[in-house]
mmCIF file of C-alpha atoms and ligand atoms in Angstrom:
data_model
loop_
_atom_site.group_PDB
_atom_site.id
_atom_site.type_symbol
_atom_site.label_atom_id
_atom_site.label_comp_id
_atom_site.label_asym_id
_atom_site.label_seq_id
_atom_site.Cartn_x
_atom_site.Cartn_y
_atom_site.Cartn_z
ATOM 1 C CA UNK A 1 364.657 -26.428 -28.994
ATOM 2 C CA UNK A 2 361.828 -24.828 -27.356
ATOM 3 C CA UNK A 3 359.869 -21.503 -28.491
ATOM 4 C CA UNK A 4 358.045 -19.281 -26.336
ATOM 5 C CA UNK A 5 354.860 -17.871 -28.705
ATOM 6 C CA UNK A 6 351.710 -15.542 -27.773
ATOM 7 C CA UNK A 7 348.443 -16.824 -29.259
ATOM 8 C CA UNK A 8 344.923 -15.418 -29.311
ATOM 9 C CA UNK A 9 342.889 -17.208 -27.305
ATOM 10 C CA UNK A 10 339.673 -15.197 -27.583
ATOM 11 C CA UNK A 11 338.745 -12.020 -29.959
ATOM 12 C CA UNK A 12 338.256 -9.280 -27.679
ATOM 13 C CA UNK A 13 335.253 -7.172 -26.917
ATOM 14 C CA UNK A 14 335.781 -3.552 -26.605
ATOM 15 C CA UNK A 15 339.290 -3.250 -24.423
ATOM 16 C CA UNK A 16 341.272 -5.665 -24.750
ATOM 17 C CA UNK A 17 342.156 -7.848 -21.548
ATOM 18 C CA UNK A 18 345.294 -9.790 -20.703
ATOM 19 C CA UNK A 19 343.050 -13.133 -20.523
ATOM 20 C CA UNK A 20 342.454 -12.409 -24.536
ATOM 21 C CA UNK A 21 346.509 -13.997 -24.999
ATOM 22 C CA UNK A 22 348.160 -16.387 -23.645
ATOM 23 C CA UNK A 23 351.881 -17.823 -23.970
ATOM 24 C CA UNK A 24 352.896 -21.280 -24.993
ATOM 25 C CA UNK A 25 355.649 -23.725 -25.506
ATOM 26 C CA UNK A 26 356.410 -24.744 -28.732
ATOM 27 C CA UNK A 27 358.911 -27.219 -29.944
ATOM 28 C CA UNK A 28 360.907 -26.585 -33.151
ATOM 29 C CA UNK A 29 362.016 -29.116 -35.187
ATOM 30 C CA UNK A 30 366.030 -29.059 -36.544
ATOM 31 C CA UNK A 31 366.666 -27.041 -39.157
ATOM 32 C CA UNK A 32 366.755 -28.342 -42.674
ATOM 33 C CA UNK A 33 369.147 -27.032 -46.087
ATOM 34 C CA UNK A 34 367.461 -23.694 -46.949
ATOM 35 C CA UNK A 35 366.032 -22.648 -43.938
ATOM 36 C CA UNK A 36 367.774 -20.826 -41.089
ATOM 37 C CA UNK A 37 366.788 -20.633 -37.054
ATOM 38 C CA UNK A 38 366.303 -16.758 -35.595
ATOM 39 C CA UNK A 39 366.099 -15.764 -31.971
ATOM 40 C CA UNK A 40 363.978 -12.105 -31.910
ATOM 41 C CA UNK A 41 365.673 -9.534 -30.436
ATOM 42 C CA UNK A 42 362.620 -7.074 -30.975
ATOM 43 C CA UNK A 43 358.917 -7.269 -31.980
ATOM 44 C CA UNK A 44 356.470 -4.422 -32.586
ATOM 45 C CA UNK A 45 352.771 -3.781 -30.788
ATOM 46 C CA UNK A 46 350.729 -1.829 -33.566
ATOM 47 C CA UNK A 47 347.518 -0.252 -33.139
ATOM 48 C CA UNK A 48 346.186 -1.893 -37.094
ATOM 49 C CA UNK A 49 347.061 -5.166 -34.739
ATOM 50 C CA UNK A 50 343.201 -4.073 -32.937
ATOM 51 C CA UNK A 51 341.467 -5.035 -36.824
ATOM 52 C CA UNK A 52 343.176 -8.225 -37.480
ATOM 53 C CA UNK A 53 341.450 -9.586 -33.797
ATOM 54 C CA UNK A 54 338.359 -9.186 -35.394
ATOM 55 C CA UNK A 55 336.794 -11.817 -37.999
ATOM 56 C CA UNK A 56 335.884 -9.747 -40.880
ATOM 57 C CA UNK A 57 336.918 -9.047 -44.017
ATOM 58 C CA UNK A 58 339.911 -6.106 -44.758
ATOM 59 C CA UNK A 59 343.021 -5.245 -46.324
ATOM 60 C CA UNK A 60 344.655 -7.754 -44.164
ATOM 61 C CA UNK A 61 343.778 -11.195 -42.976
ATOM 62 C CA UNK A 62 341.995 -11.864 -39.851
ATOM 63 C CA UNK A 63 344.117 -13.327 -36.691
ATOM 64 C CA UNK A 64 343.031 -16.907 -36.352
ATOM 65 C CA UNK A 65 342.396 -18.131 -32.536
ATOM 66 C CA UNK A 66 344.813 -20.206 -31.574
ATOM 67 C CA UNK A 67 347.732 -19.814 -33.619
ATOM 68 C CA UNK A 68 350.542 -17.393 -32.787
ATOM 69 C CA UNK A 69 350.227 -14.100 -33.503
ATOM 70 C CA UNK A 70 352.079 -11.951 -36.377
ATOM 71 C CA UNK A 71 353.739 -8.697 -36.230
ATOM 72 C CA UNK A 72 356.906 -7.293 -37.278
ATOM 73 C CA UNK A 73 360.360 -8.086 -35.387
ATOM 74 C CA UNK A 74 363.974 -7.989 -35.754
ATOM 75 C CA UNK A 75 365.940 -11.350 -35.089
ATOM 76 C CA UNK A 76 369.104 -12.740 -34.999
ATOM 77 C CA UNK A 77 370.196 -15.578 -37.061
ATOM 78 C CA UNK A 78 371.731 -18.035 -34.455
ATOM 79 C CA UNK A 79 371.924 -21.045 -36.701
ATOM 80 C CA UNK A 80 371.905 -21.140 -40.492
ATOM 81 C CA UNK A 81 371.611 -23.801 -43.314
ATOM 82 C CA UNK A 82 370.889 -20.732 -45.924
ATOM 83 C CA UNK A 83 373.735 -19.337 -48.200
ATOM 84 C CA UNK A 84 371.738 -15.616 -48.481
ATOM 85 C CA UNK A 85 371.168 -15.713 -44.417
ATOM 86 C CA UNK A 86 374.455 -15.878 -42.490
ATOM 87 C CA UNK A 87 374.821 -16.897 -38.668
ATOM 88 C CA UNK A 88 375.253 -13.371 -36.426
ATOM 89 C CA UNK A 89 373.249 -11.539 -39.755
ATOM 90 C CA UNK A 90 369.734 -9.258 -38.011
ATOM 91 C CA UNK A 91 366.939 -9.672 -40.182
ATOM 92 C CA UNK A 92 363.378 -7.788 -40.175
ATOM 93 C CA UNK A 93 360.336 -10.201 -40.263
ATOM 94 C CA UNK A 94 356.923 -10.256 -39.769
ATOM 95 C CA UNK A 95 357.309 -13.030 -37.431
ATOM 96 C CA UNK A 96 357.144 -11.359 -34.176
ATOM 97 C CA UNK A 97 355.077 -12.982 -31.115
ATOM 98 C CA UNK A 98 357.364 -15.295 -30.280
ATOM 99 C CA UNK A 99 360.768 -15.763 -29.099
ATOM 100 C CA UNK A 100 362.445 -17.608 -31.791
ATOM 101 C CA UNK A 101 361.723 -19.423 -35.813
ATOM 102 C CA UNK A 102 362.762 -21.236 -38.198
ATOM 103 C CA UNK A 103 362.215 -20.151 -41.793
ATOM 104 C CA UNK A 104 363.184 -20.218 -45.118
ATOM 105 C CA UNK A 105 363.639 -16.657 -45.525
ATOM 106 C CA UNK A 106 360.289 -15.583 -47.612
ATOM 107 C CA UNK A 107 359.910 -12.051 -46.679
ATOM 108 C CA UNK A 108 362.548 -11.280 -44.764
ATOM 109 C CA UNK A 109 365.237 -8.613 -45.528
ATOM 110 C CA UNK A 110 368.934 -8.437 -43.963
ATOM 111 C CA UNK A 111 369.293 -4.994 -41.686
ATOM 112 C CA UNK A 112 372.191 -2.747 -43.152
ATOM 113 C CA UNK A 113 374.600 -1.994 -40.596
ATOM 114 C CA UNK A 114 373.835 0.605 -38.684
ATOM 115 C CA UNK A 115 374.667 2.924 -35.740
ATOM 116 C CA UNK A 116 371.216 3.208 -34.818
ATOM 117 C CA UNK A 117 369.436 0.469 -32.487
ATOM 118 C CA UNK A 118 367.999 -1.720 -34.641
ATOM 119 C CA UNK A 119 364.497 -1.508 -32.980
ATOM 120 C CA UNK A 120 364.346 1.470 -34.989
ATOM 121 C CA UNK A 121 363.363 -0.340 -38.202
ATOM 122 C CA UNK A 122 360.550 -1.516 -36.886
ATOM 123 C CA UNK A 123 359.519 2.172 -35.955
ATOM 124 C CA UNK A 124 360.935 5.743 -37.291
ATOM 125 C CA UNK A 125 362.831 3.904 -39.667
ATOM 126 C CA UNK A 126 359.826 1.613 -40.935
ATOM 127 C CA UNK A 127 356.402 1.107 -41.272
ATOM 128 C CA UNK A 128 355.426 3.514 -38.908
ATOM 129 C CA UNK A 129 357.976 6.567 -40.339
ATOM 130 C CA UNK A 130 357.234 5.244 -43.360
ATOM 131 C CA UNK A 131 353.567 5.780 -42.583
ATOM 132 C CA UNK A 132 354.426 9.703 -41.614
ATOM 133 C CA UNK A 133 355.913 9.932 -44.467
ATOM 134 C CA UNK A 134 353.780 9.169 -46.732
ATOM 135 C CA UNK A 135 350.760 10.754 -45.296
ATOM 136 C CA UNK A 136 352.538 14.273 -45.784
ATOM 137 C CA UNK A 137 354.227 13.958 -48.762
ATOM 138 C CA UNK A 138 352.201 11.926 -51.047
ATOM 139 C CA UNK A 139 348.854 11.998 -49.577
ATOM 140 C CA UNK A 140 348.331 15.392 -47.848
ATOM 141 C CA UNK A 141 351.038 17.005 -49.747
ATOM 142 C CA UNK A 142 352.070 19.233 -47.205
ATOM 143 C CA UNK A 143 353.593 23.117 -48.181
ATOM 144 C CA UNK A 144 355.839 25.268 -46.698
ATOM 145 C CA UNK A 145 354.540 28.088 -44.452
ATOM 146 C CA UNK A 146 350.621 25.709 -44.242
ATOM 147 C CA UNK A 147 349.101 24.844 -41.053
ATOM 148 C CA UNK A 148 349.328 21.146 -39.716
ATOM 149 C CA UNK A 149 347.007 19.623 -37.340
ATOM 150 C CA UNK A 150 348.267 16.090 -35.707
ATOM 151 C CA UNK A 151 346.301 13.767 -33.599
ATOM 152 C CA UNK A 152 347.987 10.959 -31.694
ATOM 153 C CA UNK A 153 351.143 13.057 -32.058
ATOM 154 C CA UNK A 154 353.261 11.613 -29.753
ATOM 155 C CA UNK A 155 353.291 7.909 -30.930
ATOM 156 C CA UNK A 156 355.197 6.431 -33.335
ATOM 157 C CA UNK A 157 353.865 7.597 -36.597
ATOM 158 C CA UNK A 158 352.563 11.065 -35.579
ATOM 159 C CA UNK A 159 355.994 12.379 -33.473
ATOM 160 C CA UNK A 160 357.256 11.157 -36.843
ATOM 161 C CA UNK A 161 354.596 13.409 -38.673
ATOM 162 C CA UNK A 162 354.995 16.499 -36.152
ATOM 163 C CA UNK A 163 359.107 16.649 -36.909
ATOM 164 C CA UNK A 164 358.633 16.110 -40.823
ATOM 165 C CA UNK A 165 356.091 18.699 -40.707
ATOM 166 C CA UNK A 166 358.415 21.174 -39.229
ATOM 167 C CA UNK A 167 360.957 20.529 -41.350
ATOM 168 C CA UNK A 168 358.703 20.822 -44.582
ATOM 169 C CA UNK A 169 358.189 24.394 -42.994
ATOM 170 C CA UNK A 170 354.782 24.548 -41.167
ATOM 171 C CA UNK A 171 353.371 25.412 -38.352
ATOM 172 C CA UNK A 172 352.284 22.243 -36.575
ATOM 173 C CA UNK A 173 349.558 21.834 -33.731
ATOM 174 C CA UNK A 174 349.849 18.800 -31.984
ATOM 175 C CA UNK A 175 347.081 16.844 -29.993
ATOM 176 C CA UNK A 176 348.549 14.388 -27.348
ATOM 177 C CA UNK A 177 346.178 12.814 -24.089
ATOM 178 C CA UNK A 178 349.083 13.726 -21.595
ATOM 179 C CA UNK A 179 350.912 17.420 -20.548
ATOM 180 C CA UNK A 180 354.175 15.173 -19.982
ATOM 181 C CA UNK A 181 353.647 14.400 -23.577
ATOM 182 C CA UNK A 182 352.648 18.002 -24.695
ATOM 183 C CA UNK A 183 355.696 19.192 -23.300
ATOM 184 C CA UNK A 184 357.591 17.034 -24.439
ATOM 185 C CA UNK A 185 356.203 18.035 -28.163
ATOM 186 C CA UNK A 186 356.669 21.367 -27.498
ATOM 187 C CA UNK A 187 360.292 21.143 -26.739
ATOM 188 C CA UNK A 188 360.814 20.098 -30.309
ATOM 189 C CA UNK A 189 359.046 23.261 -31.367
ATOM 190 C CA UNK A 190 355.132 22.125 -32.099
ATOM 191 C CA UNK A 191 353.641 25.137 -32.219
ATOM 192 C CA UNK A 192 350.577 24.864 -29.903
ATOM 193 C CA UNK A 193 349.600 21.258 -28.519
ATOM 194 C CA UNK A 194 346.174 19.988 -26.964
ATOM 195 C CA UNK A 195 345.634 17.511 -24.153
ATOM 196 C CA UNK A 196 342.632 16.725 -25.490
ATOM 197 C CA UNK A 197 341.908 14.455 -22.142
ATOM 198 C CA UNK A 198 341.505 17.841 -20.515
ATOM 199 C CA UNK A 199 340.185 20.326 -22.892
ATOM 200 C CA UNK A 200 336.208 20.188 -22.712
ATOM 201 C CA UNK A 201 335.814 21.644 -25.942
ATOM 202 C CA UNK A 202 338.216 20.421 -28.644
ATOM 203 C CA UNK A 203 336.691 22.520 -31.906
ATOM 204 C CA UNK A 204 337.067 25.566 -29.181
ATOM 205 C CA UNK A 205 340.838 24.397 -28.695
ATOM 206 C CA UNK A 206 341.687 24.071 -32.284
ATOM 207 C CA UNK A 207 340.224 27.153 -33.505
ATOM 208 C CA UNK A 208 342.465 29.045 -30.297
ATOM 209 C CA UNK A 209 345.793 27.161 -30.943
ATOM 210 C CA UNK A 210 344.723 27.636 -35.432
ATOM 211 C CA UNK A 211 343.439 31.263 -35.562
ATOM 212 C CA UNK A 212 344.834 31.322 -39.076
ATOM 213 C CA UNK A 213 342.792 27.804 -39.771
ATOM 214 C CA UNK A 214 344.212 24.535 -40.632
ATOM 215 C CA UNK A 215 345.361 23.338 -44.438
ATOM 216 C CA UNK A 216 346.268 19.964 -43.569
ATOM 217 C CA UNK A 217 344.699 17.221 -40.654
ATOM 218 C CA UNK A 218 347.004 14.211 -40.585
ATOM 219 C CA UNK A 219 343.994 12.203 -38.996
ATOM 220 C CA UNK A 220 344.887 9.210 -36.552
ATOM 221 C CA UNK A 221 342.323 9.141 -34.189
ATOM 222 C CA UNK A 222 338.498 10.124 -35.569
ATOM 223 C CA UNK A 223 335.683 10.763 -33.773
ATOM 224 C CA UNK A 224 335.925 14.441 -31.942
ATOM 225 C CA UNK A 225 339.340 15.120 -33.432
ATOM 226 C CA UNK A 226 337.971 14.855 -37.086
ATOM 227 C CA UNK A 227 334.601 16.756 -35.919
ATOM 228 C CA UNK A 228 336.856 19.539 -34.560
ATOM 229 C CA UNK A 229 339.655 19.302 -37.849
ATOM 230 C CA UNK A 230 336.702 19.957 -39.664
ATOM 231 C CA UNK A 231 335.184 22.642 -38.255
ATOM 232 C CA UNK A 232 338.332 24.485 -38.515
ATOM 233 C CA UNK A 233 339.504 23.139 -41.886
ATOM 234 C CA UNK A 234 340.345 26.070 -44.411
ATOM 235 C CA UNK A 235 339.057 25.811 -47.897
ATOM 236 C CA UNK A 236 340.724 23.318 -50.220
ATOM 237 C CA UNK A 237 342.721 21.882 -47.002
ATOM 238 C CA UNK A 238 343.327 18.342 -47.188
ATOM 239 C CA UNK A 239 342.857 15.100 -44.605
ATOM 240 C CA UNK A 240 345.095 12.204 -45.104
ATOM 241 C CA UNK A 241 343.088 9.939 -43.441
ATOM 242 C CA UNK A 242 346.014 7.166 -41.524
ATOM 243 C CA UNK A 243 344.205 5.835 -38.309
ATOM 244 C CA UNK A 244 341.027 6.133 -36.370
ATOM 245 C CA UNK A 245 342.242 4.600 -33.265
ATOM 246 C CA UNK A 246 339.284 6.378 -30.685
ATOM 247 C CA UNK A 247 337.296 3.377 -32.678
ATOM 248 C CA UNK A 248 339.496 0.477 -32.557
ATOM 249 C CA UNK A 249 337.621 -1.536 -29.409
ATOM 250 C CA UNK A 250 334.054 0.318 -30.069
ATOM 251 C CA UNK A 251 331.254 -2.192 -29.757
ATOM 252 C CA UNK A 252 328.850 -0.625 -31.673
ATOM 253 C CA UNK A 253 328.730 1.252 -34.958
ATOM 254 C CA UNK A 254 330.704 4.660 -34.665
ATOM 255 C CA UNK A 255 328.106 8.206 -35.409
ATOM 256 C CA UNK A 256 329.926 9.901 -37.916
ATOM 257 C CA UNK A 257 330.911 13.448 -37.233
ATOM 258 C CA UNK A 258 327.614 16.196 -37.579
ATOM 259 C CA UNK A 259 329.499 18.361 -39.764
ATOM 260 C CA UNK A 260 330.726 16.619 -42.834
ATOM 261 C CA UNK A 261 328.705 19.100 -44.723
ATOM 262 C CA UNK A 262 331.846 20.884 -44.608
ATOM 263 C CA UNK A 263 333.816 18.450 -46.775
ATOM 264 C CA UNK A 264 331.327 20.131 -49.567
ATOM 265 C CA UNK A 265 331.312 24.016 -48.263
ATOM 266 C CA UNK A 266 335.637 24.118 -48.260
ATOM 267 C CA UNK A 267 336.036 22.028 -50.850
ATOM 268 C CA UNK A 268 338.283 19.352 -49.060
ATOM 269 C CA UNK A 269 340.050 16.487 -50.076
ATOM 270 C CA UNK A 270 340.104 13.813 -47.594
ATOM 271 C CA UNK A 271 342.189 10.655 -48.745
ATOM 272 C CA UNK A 272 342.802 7.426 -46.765
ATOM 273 C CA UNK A 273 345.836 5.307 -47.422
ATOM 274 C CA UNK A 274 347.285 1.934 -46.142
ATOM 275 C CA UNK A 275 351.404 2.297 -46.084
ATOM 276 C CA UNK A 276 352.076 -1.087 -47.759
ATOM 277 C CA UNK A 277 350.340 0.482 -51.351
ATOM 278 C CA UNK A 278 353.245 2.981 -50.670
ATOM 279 C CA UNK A 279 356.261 0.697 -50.026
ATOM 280 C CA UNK A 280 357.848 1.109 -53.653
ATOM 281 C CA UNK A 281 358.882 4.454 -52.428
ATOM 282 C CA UNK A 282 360.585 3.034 -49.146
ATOM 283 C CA UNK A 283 364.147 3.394 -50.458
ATOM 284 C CA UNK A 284 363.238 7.019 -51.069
ATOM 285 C CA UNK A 285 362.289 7.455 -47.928
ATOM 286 C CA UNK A 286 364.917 5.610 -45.874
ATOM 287 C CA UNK A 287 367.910 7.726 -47.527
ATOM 288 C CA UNK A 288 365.795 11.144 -46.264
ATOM 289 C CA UNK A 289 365.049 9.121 -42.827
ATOM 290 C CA UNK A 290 368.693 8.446 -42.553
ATOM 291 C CA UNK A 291 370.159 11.453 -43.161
ATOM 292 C CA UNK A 292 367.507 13.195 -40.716
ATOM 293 C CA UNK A 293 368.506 10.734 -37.903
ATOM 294 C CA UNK A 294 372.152 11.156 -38.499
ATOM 295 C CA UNK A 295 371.757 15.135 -38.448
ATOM 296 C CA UNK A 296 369.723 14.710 -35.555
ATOM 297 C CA UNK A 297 367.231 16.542 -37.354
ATOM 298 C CA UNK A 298 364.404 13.728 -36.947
ATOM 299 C CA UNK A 299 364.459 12.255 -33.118
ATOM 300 C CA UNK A 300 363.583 8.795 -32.620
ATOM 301 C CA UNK A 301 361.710 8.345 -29.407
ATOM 302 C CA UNK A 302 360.744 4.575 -28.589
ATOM 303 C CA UNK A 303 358.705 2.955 -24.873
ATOM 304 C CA UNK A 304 360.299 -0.361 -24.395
ATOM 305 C CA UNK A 305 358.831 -3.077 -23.028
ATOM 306 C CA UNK A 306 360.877 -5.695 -21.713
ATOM 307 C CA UNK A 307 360.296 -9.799 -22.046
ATOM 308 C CA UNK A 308 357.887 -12.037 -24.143
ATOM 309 C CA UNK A 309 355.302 -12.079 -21.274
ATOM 310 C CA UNK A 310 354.492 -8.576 -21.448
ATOM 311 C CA UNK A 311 353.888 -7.749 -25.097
ATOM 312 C CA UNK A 312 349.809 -8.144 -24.600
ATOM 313 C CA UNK A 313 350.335 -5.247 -21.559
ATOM 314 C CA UNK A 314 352.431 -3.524 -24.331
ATOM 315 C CA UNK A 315 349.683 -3.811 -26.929
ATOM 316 C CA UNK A 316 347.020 -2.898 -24.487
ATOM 317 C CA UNK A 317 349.166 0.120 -23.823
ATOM 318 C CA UNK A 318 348.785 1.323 -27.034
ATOM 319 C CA UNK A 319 344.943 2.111 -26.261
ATOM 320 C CA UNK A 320 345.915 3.816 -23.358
ATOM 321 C CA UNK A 321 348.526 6.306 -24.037
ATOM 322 C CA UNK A 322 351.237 4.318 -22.420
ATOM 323 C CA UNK A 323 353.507 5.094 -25.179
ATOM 324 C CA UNK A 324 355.322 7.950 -26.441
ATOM 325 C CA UNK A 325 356.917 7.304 -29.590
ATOM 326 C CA UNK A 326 357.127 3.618 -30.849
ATOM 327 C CA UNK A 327 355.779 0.891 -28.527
ATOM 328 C CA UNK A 328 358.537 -1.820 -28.710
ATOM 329 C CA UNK A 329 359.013 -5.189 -26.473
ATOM 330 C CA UNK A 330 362.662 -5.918 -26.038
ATOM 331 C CA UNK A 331 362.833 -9.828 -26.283
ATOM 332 C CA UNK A 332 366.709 -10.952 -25.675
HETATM 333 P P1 NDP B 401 350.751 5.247 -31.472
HETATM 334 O O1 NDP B 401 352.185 5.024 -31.195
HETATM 335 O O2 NDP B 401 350.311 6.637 -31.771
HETATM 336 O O3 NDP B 401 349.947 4.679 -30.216
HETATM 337 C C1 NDP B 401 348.630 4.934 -30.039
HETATM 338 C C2 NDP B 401 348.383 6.307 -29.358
HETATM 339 O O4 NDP B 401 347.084 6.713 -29.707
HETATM 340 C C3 NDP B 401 348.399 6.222 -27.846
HETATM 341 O O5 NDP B 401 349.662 6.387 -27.279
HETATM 342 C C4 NDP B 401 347.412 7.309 -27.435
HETATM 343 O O6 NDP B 401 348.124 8.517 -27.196
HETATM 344 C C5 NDP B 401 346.533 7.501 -28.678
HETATM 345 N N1 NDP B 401 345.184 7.032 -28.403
HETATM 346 C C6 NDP B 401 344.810 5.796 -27.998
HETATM 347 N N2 NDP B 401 343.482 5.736 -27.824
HETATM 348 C C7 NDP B 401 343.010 6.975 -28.128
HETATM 349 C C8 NDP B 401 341.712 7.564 -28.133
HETATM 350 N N3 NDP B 401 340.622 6.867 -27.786
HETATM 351 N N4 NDP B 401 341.596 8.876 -28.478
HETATM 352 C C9 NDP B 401 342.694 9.591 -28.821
HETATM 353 N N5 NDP B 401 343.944 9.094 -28.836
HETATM 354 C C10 NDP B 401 344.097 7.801 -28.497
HETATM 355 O O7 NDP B 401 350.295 4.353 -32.672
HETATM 356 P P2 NDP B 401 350.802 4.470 -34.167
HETATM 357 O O8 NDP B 401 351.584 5.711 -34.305
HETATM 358 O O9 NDP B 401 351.409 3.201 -34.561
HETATM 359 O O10 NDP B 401 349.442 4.632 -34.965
HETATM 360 C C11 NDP B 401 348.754 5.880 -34.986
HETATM 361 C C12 NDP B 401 347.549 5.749 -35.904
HETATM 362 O O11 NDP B 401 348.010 5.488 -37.234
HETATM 363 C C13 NDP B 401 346.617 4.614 -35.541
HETATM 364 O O12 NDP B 401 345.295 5.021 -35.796
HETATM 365 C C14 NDP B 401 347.016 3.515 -36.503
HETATM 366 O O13 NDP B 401 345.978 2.606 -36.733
HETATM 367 C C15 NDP B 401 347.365 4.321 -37.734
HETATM 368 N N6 NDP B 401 348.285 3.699 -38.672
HETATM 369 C C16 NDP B 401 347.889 3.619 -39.984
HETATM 370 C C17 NDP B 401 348.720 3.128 -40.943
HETATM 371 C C18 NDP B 401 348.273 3.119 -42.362
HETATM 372 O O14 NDP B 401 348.944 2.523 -43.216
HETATM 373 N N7 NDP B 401 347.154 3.761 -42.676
HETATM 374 C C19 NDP B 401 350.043 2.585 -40.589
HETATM 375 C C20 NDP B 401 350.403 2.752 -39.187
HETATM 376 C C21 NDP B 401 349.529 3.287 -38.271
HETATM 377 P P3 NDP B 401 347.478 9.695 -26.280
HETATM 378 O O15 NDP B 401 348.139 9.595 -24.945
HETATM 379 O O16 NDP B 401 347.861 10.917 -27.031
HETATM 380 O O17 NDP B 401 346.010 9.452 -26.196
#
C-alpha cells in the first residue's frame, strides 16, 4: 500500500516557509510476523520541532533532509501480525508525519480506553501537560497564595500551566499575543493577562497587573518576557526555564536580557528542564490529569488542523499564534 509522508527538504532560515516540506509517496512493503501496519489518526506540530531543523548538536537528534519527519501521533492498528498489538487497538508513537507505518512496536504504548478524544494524549494529557506539570511542581515548586507569571499562556503547555496554577492556589498573570485569547484566559479566572503584541512596555505591564511582585515565571518565550519577569521578580522567586520560543527562527545570536544582575540582587533560582528527564513521574501525573479532566477542573482546549497536506501550515502556525491550546492535525 501507499503512504503519504512529509520530508524536509531544506533547513529553514529564520520563518519557516511551506517550500521548506514537501509530501511524498511511499510504498510499504507487507507486513511480516512481529510487526503490525497503523493508519494515524492524529500527529502533533511542536514548537522543540524548530531545533531539530537545525544541524547542531542537542538533547535530541537533528532532522535529516530528506527523510520523513518525526513527531508524536496516535494511530490505529488496521492490520496486525503482533500478539501485544491487536487490529482496532490506538497506539501513541513518535511516528507522526505521515499517514500510515509499519513497525514492530519499539516505543509505542497502547491508549487506555478513554472518554476523552484521543488527540488529547498527544497534548493536556502528554508531553505537553506533562511539561506544565512538571515545570510547577518539580521545577518551580509552586505555593499556595504565590504569584505566577505565564508566557505563551494560551498554547498547549502554558493554558495547561495557567489552570494548574490556579488550582495549586495562586494568583496567575497570563501573557497571550491576542485579546480573543486574553479573554478567553480570563474566563477561566487568570488574574490579569497581557497582550504583549500591544502593550509598548511589557516590564511597565507586569509590574501593573503584579503590584505584589512575582514568585514564580514559568518562562516559554525569552527575550522581553524574561527581561520584564525579571525586573519584577521578588526575592528568592524562582524561573523554570521550559521554552524560549521568541528565538526559535532568530538568525543571529540572541542579546541576553540587560538585567540579569538581578538573578544575584533577589537571590533567584532559575532552572531549565527537558520533560523526557521527568517521564518516570508520568503515571503520577496522568492519575491527577485524569481526575482534573473528568471533574472538569482542567479544560482541554486543542486547534485542529485537518489533512496530511497542511501539517507544515500547522507547524508554521505555531510561530504565529495560530493556536490556542494544542496545535493538532487531524489525519483520518
Ligand atoms: P504553544 O502551543 O504555546 O504554541 C506556541 C505559542 O507561542 C503561539 O501560539 C504563540 O502564542 C506563542 N509565540 C510564538 N512566537 C512567539 C514570540 N515570538 N513571542 C511570544 N510568543 C510567541 O507551544 P507549546 O505549548 O507546545 O510550547 C510552549 C513553549 O514550551 C515553547 O517554548 C516550547 O519550546 C516549550 N516546551 C518545552 C518543553 C521542555 O521539555 N522544556 C516541552 C514542551 C514545550 P501568542 O499568540 O500568545 O504569541
Amino acid at each position: 500500500m501507499n503512504a503519504q509522508q512529509i520530508v524536509l527538504n531544506a533547513r529553514p532560515e529564520g520563518m519557516p516557509s511551506k517550500s521548506d516540506f514537501s509530501m511524498i509517496d511511499a510504498e510499504l512493503p507487507a507486513i511480516k510476523a512481529g510487526e503490525f501496519l497503523v493508519k494515524n489518526l492524529w500527529m502533533s506540530v511542536d514548537p522543540y520541532m524548530r531545533g531539530r531543523m537545525i544541524d547542531r548538536e542537542s538533547y535530541i537528534a537533528p532532522f535529516a533532509l530528506g527523510e520523513v519527519l518525526e513527531g508524536g501521533a496516535i494511530g490505529e492498528i488496521i492490520e496486525s501480525n503482533h500478539a501485544d498489538f491487536p487490529v482496532g487497538a490506538k497506539v501513541n508513537s513518535m511516528n507522526g508525519w505521515r499517514s500510515h507505518y509499519i513497525t514492530d512496536g519499539r516505543d509505542h504504548t497502547l491508549l487506555p480506553q478513554t472518554p476523552l478524544c484521543e488527540s488529547h494524549f498527544l497534548g493536556v494529557l502528554g508531553m505537553p501537560g506533562m511539561t506544565a506539570w512538571t515545570g510547577l511542581n518539580r521545577i518551580a515548586e509552586l505555593k499556595q497564595g504565590e504569584t505566577l507569571f505565564v508566557s505563551a499562556a494560551s498554547g498547549a503547555v502554558g493554558s495547561v500551566v495557567c489552570q494548574l496554577g490556579l488550582l495549586m492556589g495562586a494568583k496567575v498573570i497570563a501573557s497571550v499575543g491576542s485579546d480573543e485569547k486574553a479573554e478567553a484566559l480570563s474566563a477561566m479566572g487568570v488574574e490579569q493577562v497581557i497582550n504583549y503584541k500591544t502593550t509598548a512596555n511589557l516590564s511597565a505591564a507586569l509590574s501593573a497587573a503584579a503590584p505584589q511582585g512575582v514568585d514564580v515565571y514559568f518562562e516559554n518565550v525569552g527575550g522581553e518576557h524574561l527581561a520584564a519577569a525579571l525586573d519584577n521578580m521578588n526575592d528568592h522567586g524562582r524561573i523554570a526555564v521550559c521554552g524560549m520560543i521568541s528565538q526559535y527562527n532568530d538568525t543571529a545570536p540572541t542579546q541576553g536580557p540587560s538585567n540579569l544582575a538581578y538573578i544575584i540582587m533577589k537571590k533567584l533560582k532559575i532552572e531549565g528542564f527537558i520533560v523526557s528527564e521527568h517521564w518516570q513521574h508520568y503515571g503520577e501525573f496522568s492519575q491527577q490529569m485524569g481526575q482534573w479532566l473528568a471533574s472538569g477542573q482542567v479544560k482541554a482546549e486543542q486547534t485542529i488542523y485537518e489533512g496530511l497536506e497542511q501539517a507544515p501550515a500547522a507547524f508554521i502556525g505555531l510561530f504565529e499564534g495560530k493556536n490556542r491550546g494544542k496545535m493538532v492535525v487531524k489525519l483520518a
